[in-house]
Coordinates of C-alpha atoms in Angstrom, one line a residue:
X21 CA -18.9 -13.8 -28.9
X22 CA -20.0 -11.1 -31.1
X23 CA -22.5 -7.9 -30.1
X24 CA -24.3 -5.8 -32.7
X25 CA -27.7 -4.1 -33.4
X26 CA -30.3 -5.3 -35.1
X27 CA -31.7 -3.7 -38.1
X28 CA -35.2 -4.3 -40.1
X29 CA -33.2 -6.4 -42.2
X30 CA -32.5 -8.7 -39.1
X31 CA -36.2 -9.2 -38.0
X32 CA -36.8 -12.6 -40.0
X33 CA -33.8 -14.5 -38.1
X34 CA -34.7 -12.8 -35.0
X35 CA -38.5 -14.3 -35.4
X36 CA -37.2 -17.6 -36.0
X37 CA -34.7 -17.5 -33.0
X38 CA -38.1 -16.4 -31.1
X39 CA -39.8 -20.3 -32.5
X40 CA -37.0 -21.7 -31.2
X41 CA -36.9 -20.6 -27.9
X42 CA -39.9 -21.8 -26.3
X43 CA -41.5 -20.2 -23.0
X44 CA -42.4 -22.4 -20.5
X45 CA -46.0 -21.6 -18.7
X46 CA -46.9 -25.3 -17.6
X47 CA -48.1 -25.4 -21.7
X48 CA -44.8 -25.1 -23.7
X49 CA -45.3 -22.1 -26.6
X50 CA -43.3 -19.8 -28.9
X51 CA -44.3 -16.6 -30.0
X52 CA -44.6 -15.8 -33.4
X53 CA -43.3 -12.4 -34.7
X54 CA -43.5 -12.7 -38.3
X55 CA -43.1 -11.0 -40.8
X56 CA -42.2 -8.2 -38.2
X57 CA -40.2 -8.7 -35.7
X58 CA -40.2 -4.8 -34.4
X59 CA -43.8 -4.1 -35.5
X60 CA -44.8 -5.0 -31.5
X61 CA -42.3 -2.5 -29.7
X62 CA -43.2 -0.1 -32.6
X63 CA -46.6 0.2 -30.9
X64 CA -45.0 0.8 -27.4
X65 CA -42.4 3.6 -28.2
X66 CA -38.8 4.1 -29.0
X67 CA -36.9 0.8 -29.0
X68 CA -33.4 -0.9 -30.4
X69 CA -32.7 -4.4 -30.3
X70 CA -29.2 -6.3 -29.8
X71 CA -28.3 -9.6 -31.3
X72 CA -24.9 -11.7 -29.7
X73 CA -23.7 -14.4 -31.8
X74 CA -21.4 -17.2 -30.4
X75 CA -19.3 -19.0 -33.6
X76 CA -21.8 -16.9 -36.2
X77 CA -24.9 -18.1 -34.4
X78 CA -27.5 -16.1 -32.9
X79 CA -27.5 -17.1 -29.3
X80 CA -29.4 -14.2 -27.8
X81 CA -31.5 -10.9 -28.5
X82 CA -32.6 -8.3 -26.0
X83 CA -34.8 -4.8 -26.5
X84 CA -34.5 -1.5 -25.1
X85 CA -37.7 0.5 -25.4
X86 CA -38.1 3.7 -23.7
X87 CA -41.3 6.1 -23.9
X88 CA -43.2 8.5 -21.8
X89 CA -45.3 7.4 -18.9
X90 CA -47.5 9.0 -16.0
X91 CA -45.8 9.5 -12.4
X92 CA -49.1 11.5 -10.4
X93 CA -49.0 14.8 -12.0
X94 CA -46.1 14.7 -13.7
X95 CA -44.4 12.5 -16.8
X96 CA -41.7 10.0 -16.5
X97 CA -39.3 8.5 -19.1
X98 CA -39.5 4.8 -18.7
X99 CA -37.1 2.2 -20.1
X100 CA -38.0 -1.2 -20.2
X101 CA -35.9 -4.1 -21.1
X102 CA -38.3 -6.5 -23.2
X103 CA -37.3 -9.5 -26.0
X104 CA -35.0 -11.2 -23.7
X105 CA -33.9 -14.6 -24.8
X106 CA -31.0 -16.4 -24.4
X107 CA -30.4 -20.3 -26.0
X108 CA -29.9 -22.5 -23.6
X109 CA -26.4 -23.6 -25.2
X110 CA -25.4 -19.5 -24.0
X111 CA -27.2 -19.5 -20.7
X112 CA -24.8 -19.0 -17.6
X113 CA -22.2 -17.6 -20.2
X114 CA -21.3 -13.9 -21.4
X115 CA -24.3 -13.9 -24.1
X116 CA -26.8 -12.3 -21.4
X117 CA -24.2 -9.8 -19.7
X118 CA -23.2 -8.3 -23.2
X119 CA -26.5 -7.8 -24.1
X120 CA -27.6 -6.1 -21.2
X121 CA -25.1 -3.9 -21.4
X122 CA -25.8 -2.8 -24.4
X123 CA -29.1 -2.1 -22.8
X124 CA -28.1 0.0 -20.1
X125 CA -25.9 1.8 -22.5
X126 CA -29.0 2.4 -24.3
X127 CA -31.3 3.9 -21.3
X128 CA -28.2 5.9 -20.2
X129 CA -27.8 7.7 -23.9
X130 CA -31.9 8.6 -23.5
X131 CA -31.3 9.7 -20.5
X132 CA -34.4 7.4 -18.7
X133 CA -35.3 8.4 -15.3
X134 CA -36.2 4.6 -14.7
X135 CA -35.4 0.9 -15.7
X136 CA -38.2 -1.7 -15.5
X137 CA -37.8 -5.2 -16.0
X138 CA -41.2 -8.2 -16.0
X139 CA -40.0 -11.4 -15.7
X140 CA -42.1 -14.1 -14.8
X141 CA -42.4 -15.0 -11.3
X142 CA -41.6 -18.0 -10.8
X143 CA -38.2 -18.0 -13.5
X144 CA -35.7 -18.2 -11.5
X145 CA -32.9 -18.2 -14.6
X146 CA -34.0 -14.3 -14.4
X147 CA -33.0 -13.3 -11.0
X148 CA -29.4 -12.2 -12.0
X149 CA -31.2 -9.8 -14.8
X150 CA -32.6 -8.4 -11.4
X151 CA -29.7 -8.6 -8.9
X152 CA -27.3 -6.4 -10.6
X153 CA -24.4 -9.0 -11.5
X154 CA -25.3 -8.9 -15.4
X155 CA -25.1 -5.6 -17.0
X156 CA -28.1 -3.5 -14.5
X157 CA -27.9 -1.8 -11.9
X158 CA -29.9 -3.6 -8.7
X159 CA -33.6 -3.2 -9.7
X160 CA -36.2 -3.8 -6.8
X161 CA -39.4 -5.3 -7.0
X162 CA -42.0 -3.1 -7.2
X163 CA -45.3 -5.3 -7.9
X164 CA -46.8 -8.4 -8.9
X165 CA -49.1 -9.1 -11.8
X166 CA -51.6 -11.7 -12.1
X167 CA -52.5 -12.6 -15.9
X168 CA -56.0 -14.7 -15.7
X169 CA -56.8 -17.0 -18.8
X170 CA -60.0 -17.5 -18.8
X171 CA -60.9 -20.2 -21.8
X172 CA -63.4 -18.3 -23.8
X173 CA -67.1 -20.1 -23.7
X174 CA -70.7 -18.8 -23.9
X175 CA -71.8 -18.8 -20.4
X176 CA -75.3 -20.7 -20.0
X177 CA -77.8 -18.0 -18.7
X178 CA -77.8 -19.8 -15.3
X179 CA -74.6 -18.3 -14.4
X180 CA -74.4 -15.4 -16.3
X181 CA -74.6 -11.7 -14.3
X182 CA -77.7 -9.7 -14.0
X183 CA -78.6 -6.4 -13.1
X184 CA -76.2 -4.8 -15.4
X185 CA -76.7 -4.2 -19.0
X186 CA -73.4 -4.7 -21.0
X187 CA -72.7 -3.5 -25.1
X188 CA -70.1 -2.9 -27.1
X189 CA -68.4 0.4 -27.6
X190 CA -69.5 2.1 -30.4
X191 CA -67.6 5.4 -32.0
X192 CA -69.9 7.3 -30.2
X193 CA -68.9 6.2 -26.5
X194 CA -65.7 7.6 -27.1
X195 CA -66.0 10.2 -23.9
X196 CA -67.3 7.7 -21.5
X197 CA -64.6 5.6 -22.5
X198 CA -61.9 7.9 -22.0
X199 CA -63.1 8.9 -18.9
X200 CA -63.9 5.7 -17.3
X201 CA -59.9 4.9 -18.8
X202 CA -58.3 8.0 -17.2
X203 CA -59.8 7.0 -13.7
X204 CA -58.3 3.4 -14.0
X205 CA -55.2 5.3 -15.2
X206 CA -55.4 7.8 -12.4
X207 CA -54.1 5.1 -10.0
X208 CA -51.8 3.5 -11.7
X209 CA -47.7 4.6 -11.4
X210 CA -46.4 4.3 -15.1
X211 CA -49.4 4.2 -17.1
X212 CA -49.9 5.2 -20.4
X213 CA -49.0 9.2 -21.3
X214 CA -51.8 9.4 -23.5
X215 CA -55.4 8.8 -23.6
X216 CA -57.0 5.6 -25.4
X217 CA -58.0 6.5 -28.7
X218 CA -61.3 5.6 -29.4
X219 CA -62.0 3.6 -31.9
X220 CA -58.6 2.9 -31.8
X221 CA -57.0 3.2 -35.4
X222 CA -55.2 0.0 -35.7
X223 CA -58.7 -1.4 -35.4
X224 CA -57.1 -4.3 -33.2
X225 CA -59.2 -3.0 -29.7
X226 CA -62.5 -4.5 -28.7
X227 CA -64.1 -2.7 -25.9
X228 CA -67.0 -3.1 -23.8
X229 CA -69.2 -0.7 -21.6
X230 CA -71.7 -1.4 -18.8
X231 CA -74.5 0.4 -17.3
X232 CA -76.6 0.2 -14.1
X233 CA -80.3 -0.1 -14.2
X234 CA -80.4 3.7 -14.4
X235 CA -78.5 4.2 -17.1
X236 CA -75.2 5.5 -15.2
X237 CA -71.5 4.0 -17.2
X238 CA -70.7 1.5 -14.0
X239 CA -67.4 -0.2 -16.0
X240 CA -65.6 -1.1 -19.1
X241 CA -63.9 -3.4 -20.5
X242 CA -60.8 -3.2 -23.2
X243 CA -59.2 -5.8 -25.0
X244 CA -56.1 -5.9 -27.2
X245 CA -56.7 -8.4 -30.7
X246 CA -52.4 -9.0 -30.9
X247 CA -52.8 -11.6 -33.8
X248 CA -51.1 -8.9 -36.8
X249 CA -48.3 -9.0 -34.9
X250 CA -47.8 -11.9 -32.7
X251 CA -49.2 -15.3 -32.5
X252 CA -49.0 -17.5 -29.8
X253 CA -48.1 -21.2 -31.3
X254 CA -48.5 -24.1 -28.7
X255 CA -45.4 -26.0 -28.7
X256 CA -46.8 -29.0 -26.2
X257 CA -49.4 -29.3 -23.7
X258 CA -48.8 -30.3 -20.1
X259 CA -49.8 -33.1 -18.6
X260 CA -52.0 -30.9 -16.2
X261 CA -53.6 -29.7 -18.8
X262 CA -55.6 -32.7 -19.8
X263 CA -58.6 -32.0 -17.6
X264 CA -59.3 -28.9 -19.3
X265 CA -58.7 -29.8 -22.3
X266 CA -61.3 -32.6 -22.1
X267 CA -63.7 -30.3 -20.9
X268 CA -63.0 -27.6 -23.5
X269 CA -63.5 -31.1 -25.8
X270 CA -66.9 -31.1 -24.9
X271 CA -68.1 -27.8 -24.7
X272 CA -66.6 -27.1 -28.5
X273 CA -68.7 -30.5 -29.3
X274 CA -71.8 -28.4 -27.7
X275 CA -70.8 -25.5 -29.6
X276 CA -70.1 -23.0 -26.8
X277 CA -66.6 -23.1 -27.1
X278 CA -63.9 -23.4 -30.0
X279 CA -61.5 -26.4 -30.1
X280 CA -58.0 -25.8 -28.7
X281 CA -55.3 -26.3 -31.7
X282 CA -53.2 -29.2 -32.1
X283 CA -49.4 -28.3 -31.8
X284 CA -47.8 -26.1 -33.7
X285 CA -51.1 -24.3 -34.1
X286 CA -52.2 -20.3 -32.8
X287 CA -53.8 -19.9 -29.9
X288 CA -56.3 -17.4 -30.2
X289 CA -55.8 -14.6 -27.5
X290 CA -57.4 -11.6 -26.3
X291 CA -55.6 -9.6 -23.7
X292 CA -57.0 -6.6 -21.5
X293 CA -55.4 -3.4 -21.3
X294 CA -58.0 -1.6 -19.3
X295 CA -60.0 -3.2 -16.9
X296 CA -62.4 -0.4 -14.9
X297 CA -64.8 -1.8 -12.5
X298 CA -66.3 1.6 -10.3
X299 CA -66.9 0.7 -6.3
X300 CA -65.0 -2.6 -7.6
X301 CA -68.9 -3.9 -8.0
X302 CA -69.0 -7.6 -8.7
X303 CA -71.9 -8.0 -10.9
X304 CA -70.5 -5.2 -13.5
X305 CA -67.0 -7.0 -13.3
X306 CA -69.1 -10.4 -14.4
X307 CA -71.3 -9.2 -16.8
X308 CA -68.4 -7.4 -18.8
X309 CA -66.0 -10.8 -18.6
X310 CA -69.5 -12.8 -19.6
X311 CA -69.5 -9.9 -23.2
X312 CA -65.7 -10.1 -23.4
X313 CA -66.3 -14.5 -23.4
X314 CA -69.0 -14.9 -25.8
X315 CA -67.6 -12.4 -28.6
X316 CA -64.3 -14.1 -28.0
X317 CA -65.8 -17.6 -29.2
X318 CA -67.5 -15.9 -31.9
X319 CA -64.7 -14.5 -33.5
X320 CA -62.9 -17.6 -33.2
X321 CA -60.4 -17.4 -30.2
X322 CA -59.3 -19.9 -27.2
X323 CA -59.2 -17.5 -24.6
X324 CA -59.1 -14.2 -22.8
X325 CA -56.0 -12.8 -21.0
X326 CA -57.6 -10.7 -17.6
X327 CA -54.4 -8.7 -16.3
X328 CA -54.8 -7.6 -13.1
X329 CA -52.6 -6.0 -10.2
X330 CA -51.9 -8.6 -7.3
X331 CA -53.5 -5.5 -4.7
X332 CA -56.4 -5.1 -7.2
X333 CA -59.8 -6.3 -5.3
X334 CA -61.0 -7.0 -8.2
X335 CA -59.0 -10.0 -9.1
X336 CA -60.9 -11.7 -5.8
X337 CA -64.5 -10.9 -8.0
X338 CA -63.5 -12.4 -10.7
X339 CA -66.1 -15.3 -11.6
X340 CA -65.1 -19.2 -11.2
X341 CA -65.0 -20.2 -14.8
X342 CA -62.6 -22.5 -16.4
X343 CA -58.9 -20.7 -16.1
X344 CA -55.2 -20.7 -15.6
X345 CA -53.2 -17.7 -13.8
X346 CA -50.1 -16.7 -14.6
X347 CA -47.8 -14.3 -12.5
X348 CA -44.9 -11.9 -13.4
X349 CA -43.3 -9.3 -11.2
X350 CA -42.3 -5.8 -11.7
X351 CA -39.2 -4.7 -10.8
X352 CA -37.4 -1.2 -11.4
X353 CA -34.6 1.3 -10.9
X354 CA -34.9 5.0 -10.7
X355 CA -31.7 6.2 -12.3
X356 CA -32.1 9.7 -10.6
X357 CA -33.1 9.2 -6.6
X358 CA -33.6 13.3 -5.8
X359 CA -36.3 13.5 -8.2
X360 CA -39.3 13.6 -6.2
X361 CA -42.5 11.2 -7.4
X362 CA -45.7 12.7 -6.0
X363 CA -47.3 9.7 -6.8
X364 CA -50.3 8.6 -4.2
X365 CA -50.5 4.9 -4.9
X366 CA -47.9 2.2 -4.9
X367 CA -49.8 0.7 -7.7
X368 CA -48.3 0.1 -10.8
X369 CA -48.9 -0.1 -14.6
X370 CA -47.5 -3.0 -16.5
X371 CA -48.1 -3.4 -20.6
X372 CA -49.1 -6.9 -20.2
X373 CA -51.1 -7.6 -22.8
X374 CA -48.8 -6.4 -25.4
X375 CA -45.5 -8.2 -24.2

């Protein structure tokens, strides 16, 4: 078995490895990478990437990324292990070991003062990442993360919120943004070092803001358009599935929704990375999601990824539309226990939308 780093060159075989290895979410899918493999992590921080080969195959790739990151008053350098896969013909072998190593190595060179790691929460093949017998110290769990797909439709005005008047950021709403963003931030262990930039250069954010009846910024809303530089390609459907997919059937047939894609086609996604709610007020939360839903459809996607903290009140607001939850769990390692966090929450940042 064989260990090296990736280079640029590498990114092509390492986004075909990704097709190959499909994730499992009840709906089998792959995500697709090309032409860039490292244009995601590019976007995160600092990263390198390790490729093990078993007889000149690639069997398995893994990521360290490490950047700066909010601990209360003070910074943090966080490292995060992302891009894990293993084939299954190298699972339970030495493919995952070596490459966590390699890691570690990696975090220990930059001189991280933690290790994070998101695995989904029910995969139990990721536990030893977790347990310390492949290549990590121990890592404890330190939150869990919903990740709320809600299928993107135009909600009849029946249902839709009221009270609350909802519009789309414009260049001009950069201060309220920023400030209603730094609150969210504010409570949030690891969160982002820097303020949003608003409007984002990369063009690939969508953001909404609301207002009470009096004219005072109540909430916003900010979404992450990944599609440059990942796709998520359906592999199969489950068989649980078929109920919403019948329904979604008819509502693209009524025109308020878009069809889903047959295999092997992209599912449009959206994905939050800020989600501020003030006084956790319901109506505000419902009217944003209603915005978020209906530009969704006419810009073509399937659906809108809502990431939310498991202790966040908010995700008990959240509307009953048509959806699917997915959960992953935090867990980390803080390679130097005498430093000191002054941190008042136990809540936690996680880069969901862009994983």
């Amino acid at each position: 078995m064989m260990l090296r780093e990736a280079t640029a060159a590498d990114w092509p075989q390492i986004a075909d490895f990704f097709l190959a290895t499909p994730l499992q979410s009840g709906t089998s899918f792959v995500l697709d990478r090309r032409p860039d493999f490292g244009a995601l992590p590019a976007l995160r921080g600092q990263f390198r990437t390790f490729m093990v080969f078993q007889r000149q195959r690639l069997v398995g790739t893994a990521t360290a990324l490490w950047h700066v990151a909010r601990d209360g008053p003070d910074t943090t350098t966080l490292g995060e292990v992302i891009d894990l896969r293993v084939a299954p013909c190298a699972r339970g072998g030495r493919a995952i070991s070596r490459l966590l190593h390699a890691v570690y190595a990696v975090f220990l060179a930059e001189h991280v003062d933690w290790i994070v790691c998101l695995i989904g929460k029910n995969n139990r093949a990721a536990i030893p990442t977790v347990a310390g017998r492949v290549g990590l110290p121990r890592l404890e769990f330190l939150e869990d993360f919903a990740s709320v797909h809600f299928i993107a439709a135009r909600i009849p005005r029946l249902f839709a919120a009221s009270g609350v008047t909802v519009r789309a950021a414009e260049a001009s709403d950069a201060s309220v943004l920023t400030q209603l963003c730094a609150e969210s931030c504010a409570m949030q262990r690891f969160a982002p070092s820097e303020s949003l930039e608003w409007p984002h250069p990369t063009g690939r954010y969508r953001a909404w803001l609301a207002f009470k009846p009096d004219g005072t910024p109540s909430g916003a809303l900010v979404m992450w358009d990944g599609e440059a530089v990942r796709r998520l390609r359906i592999v199969r459907y489950s068989a649980a599935d078929l109920p919403l997919r019948i329904a979604v059937g008819v509502a693209a047939r009524l025109r308020m929704a878009n069809p889903l894609p047959a295999p092997n086609g992209i599912f449009g996604l959206w994905a939050s990375s800020a989600l501020v709610v003030r006084h956790d007020d319901g109506p505000t939360l419902h009217a944003l999601l209603d915005a978020a839903l209906a530009a969704a459809v006419a810009a073509g996607q399937n659906a809108l990824q809502i990431n939310l903290s498991a202790q966040d009140p908010l995700l008990r607001r959240l509307p009953p539309y048509p959806r699917s939850t997915y959960w992953s769990s935090l867990y980390g390692y803080q390679r130097n226990p005498c430093l000191n966090s002054h941190h008042p929450s136990r809540r936690h940042h996680a880069d969901l939308a862009r994983v």
